[in-house]
Short mmCIF file of C-alpha atoms in Angstrom, two decimals:
data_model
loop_
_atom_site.label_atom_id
_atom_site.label_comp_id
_atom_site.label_asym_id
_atom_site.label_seq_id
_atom_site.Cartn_x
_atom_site.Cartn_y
_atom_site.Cartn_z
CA UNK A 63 15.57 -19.05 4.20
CA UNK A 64 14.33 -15.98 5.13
CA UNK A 65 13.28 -15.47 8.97
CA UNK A 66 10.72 -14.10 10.02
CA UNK A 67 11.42 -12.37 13.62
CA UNK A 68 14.35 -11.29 11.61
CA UNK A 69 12.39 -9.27 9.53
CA UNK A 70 10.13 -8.51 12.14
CA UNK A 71 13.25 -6.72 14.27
CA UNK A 72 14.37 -4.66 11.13
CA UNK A 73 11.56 -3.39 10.51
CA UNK A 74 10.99 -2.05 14.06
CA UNK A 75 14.46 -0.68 14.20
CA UNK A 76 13.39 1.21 10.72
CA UNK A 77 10.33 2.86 12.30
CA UNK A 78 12.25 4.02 15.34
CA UNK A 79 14.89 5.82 13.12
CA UNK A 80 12.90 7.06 9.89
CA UNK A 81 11.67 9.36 8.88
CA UNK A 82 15.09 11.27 8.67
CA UNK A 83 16.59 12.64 5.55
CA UNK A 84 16.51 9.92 2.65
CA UNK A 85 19.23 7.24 2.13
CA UNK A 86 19.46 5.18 -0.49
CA UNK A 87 17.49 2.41 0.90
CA UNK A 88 14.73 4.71 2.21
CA UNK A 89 14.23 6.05 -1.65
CA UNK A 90 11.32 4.07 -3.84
CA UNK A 91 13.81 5.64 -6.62
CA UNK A 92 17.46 5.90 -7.13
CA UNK A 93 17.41 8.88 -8.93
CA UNK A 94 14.90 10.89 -10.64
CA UNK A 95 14.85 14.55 -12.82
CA UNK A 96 13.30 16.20 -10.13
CA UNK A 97 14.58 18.38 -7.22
CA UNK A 98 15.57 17.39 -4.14
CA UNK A 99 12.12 18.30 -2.65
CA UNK A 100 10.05 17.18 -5.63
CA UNK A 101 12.06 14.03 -5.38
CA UNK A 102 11.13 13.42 -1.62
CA UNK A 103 7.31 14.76 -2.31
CA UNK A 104 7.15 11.77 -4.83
CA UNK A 105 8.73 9.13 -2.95
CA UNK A 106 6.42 10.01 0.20
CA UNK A 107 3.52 9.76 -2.74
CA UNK A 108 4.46 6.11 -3.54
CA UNK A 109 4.53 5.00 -0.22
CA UNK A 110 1.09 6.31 -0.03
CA UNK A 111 0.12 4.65 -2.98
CA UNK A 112 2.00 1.47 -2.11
CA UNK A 113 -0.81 1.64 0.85
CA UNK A 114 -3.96 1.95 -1.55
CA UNK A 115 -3.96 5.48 -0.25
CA UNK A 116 -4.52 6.72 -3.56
CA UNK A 117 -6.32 10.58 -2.80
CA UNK A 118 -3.22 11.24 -0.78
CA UNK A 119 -0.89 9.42 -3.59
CA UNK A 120 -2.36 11.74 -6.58
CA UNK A 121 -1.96 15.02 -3.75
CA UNK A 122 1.96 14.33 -2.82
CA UNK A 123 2.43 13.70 -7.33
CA UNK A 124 0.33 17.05 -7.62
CA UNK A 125 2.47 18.68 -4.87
CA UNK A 126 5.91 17.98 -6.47
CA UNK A 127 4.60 19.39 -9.70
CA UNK A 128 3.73 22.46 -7.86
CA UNK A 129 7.47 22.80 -6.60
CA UNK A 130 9.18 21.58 -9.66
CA UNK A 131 6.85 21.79 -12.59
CA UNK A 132 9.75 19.70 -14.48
CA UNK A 133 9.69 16.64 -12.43
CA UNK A 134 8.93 13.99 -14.53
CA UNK A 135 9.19 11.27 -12.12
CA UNK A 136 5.46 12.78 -10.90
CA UNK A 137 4.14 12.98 -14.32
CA UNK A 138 5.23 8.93 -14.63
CA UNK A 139 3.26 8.81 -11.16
CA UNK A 140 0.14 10.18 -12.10
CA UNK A 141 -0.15 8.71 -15.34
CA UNK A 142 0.55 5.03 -13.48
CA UNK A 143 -2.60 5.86 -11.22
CA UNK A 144 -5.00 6.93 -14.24
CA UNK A 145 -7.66 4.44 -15.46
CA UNK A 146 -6.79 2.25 -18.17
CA UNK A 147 -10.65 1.88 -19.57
CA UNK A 148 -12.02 3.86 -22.59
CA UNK A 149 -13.44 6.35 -19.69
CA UNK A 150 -10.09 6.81 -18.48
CA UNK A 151 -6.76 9.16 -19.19
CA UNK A 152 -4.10 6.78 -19.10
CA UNK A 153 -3.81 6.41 -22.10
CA UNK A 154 -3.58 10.45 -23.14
CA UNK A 155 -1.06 10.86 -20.12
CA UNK A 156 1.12 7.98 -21.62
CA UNK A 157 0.80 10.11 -25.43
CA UNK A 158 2.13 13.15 -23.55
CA UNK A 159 4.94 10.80 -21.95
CA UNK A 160 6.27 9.32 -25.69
CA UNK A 161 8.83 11.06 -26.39
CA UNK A 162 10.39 12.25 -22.80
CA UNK A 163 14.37 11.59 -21.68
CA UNK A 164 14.66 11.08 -18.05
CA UNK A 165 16.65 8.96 -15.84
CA UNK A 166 17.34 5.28 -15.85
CA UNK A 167 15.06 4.99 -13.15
CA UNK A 168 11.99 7.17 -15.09
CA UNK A 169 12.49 5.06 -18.19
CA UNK A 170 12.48 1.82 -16.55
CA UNK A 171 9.74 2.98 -15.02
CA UNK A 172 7.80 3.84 -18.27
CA UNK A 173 9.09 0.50 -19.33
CA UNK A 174 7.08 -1.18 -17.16
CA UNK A 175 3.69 0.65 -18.16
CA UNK A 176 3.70 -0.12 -21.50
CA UNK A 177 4.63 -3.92 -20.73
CA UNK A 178 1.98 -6.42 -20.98
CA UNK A 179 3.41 -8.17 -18.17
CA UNK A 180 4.43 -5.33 -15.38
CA UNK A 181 5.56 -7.51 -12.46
CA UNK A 182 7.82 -9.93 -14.95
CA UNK A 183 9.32 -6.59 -16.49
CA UNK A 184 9.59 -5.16 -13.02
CA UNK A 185 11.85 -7.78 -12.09
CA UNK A 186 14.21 -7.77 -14.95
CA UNK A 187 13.97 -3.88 -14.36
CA UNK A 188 15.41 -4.78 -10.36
CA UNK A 189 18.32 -6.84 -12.27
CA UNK A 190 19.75 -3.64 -13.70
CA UNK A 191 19.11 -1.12 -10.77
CA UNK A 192 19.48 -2.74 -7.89
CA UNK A 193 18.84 0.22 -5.57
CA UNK A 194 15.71 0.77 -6.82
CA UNK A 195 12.97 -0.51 -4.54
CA UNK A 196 10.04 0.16 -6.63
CA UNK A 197 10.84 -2.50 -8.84
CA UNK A 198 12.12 -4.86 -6.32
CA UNK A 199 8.54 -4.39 -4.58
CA UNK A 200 6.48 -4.75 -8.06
CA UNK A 201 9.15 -7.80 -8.68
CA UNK A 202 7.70 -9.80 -5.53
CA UNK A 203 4.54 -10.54 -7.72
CA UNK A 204 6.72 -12.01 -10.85
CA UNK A 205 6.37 -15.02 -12.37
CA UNK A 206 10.10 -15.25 -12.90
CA UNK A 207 10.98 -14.55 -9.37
CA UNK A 208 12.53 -18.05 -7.64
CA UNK A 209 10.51 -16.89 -4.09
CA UNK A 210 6.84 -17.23 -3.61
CA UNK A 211 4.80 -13.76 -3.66
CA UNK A 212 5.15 -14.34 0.58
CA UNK A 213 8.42 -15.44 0.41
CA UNK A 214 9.35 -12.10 -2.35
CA UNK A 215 7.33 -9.67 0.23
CA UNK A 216 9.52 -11.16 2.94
CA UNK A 217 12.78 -10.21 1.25
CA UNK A 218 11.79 -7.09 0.52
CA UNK A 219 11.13 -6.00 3.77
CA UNK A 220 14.49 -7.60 4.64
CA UNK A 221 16.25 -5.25 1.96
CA UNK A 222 14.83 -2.23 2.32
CA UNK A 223 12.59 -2.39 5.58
CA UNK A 224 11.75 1.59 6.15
CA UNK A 225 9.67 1.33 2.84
CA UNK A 226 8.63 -2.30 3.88
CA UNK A 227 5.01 -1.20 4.86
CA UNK A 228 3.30 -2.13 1.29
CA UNK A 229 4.66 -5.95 2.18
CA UNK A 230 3.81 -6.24 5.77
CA UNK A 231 0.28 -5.41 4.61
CA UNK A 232 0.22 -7.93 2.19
CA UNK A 233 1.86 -10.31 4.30
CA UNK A 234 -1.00 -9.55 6.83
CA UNK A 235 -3.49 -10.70 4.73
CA UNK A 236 -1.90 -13.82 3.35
CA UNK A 237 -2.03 -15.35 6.69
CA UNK A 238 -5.19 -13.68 7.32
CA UNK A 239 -6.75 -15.81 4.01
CA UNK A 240 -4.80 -18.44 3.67
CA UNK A 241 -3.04 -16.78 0.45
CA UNK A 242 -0.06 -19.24 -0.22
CA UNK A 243 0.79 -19.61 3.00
CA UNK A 244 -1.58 -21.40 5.82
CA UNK A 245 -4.09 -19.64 8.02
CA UNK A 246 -2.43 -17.90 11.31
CA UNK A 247 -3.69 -15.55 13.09
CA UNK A 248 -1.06 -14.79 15.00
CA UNK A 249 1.22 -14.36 12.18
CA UNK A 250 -1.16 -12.35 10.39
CA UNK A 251 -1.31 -9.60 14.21
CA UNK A 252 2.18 -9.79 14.14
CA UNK A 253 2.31 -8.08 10.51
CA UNK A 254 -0.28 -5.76 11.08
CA UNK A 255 1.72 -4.35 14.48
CA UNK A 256 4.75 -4.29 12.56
CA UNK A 257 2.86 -2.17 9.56
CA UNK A 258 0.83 -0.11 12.24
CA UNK A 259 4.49 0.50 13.81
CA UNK A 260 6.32 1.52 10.45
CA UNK A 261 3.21 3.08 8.61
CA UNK A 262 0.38 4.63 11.70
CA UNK A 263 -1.73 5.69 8.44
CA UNK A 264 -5.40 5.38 7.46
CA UNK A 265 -4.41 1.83 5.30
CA UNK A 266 -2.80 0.70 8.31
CA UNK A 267 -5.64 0.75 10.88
CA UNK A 268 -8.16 -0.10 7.95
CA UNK A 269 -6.46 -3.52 7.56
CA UNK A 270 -6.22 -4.33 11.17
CA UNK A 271 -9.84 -3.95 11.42
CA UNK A 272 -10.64 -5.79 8.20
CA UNK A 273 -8.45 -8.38 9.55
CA UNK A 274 -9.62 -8.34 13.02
CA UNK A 275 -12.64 -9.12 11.05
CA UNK A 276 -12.06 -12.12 9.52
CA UNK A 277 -11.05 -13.75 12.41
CA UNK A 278 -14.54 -12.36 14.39
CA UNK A 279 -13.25 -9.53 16.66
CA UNK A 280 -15.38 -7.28 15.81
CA UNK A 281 -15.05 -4.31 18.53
CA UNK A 282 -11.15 -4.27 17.67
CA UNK A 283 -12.30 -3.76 13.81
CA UNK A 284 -14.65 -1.25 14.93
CA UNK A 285 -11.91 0.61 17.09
CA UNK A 286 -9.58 0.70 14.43
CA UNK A 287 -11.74 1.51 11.55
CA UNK A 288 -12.69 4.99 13.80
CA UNK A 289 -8.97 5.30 14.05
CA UNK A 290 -8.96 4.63 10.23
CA UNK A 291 -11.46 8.00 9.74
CA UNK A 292 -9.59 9.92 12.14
CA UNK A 293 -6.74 9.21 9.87
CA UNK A 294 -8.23 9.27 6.09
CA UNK A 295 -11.36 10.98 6.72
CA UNK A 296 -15.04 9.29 6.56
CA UNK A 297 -15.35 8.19 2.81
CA UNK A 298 -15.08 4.43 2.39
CA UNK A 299 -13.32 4.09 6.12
CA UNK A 300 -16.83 5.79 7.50
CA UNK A 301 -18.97 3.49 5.56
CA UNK A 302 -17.01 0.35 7.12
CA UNK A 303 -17.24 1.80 10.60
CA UNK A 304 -20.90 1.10 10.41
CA UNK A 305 -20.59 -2.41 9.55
CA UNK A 306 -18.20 -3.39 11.87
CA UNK A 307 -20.57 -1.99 13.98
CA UNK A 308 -23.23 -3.89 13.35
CA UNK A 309 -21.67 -7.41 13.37
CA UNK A 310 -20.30 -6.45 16.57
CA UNK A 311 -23.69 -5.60 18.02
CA UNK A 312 -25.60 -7.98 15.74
CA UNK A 313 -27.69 -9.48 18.52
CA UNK A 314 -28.99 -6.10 19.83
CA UNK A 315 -29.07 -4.74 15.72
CA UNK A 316 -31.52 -7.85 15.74
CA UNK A 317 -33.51 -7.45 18.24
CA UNK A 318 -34.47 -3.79 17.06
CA UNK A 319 -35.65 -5.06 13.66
CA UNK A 320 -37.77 -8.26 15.61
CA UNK A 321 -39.50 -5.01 17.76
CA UNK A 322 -39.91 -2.77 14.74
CA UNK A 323 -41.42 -5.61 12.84
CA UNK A 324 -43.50 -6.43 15.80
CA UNK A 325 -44.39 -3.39 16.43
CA UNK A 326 -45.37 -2.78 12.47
CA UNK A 327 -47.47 -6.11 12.60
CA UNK A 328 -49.70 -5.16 16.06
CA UNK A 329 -50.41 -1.60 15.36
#
C-alpha cells in the first residue's frame, strides 16, 4: 500500500534539493540523441507540458533545436503536441519521423504515437526501460496497470518524486471531484501545496484556484489565479481572474445589474 504522507515527505525533500544537475531519476528520459543541453532543454519542456503548459512546452522543444539542430528527442516532442485533426500537422511531422534511428528511449517513444492505445503501450514501454519516467507517468492511465489511475499517480511520485508535479496535480483534482477516490478537501490542499512546493508555475497556482473553486473559496481562487498571470501571462489565466472575481463578489456584481436595470426602467 502506498502511503500517502510518505509521498507527501519525498516530494518536499525533492523540491528543497532540485533543480541541480540531472540524475537519473530527475530525467523524463534515459537517454536521448541530443546534447547534453538539448537533452536538459527537452526534459525541462516535458515537465512543462506534463503541466498543460503547452506555449512554454513547444518554446523549451524549439529551444533545443536551436542548440542542437540534431536532437531528435525534440522533433518526437513537437510532433506529440501537434493536432491530430485534418487541420492539424501531426500527421506530416510523424511522415518526416518514418524512417529516423534514435535511441531506445526515442523509439519507444515513437512507439507509443503510432499506438492506438498510448497509455497500454506506455506501460509495456516502462517494462523494458525502467528508468524512463515518461512512460512510467503515461503508464499510470493503463488499462493493464494492477493500481488504480490514483493509486498509479501515487507510485509515481513515490519513484521519481522531483518530476512528480504532473501527478500531484492530478491527484489534486481527484479528490477535488470525486475521480476514483472520495471527495476530500483536505486531501485535495494537501496535493496542491505539495505541487505549488515542487512546481511554483502558472499550472500550479491555476489549479489551486480552480480547486479552491469547487469547494467555494472564491477570494483564494481569485488570489491565485493573479498569481497564475503573473506567472503565464493574461491569456486564458486573465480571462479566469475575472470570473473568480465575480463569484466572489457575486452579491455586489448583483446588485449593480438590479441598479442598472432600475435605472434603465425609470429613466
Amino acid at each position: 500500500m502506498i502511503v500517502r504522507n510518505r509521498i507527501l515527505a519525498v516530494v518536499a525533500l525533492a523540491a528543497a534539493f532540485w533543480p541541480g544537475s540531472l540524475t537519473a531519476q530527475d530525467q523524463w528520459l534515459s537517454e536521448t540523441s541530443c546534447s547534453d543541453a538539448a537533452h536538459t532543454i527537452v526534459n525541462e519542456g516535458i515537465t512543462a507540458w506534463g503541466n498543460v503548459e503547452h506555449g512554454r512546452a513547444k518554446g523549451m522543444y524549439q529551444a533545443a533545436l536551436v542548440v542542437d539542430p540534431s536532437c531528435l528527442a525534440a522533433k518526437i516532442a513537437l510532433a506529440d503536441m501537434a493536432n491530430g485533426a485534418e487541420w492539424g500537422t501531426r500527421s506530416s511531422q510523424m511522415e518526416a519521423l518514418a524512417d529516423v534511428s534514435g535511441t531506445a528511449s526515442e523509439m519507444a517513444w515513437l512507439d507509443i504515437m503510432h499506438s492506438s492505445n498510448g497509455p497500454n503501450t506506455a506501460y509495456e514501454k516502462a517494462q523494458d526501460l525502467p528508468d524512463d519516467a515518461l512512460f512510467h507517468y503515461w503508464a499510470s492511465w493503463s488499462e493493464h496497470s494492477e493500481l488504480t489511475v490514483a493509486e498509479g499517480h501515487m507510485a509515481f511520485a513515490e519513484r521519481f518524486p522531483s518530476l512528480a508535479a504532473g501527478s500531484l496535480n492530478t491527484l489534486a483534482y481527484a479528490y477535488a471531484q470525486g475521480d476514483g477516490v472520495d471527495i476530500d478537501e483536505v486531501k485535495a490542499r494537501e496535493f496542491l501545496r505539495s505541487y505549488l512546493r515542487l512546481y511554483n508555475e502558472a499550472n500550479a497556482h491555476d489549479s489551486f484556484a480552480e480547486i479552491s473553486a469547487i469547494f467555494g473559496d472564491y477570494e483564494g481562487a481569485v488570489r491565485h489565479q493573479q498569481h497564475a498571470v503573473d506567472r503565464g501571462g493574461a491569456t486564458v489565466y486573465g480571462e479566469r481572474v475575472a470570473m473568480y472575481w465575480r463569484l466572489a463578489n457575486k452579491e455586489d456584481y448583483r446588485q449593480a445589474v438590479v441598479d442598472a436595470v432600475n435605472v434603465l426602467a425609470n429613466p
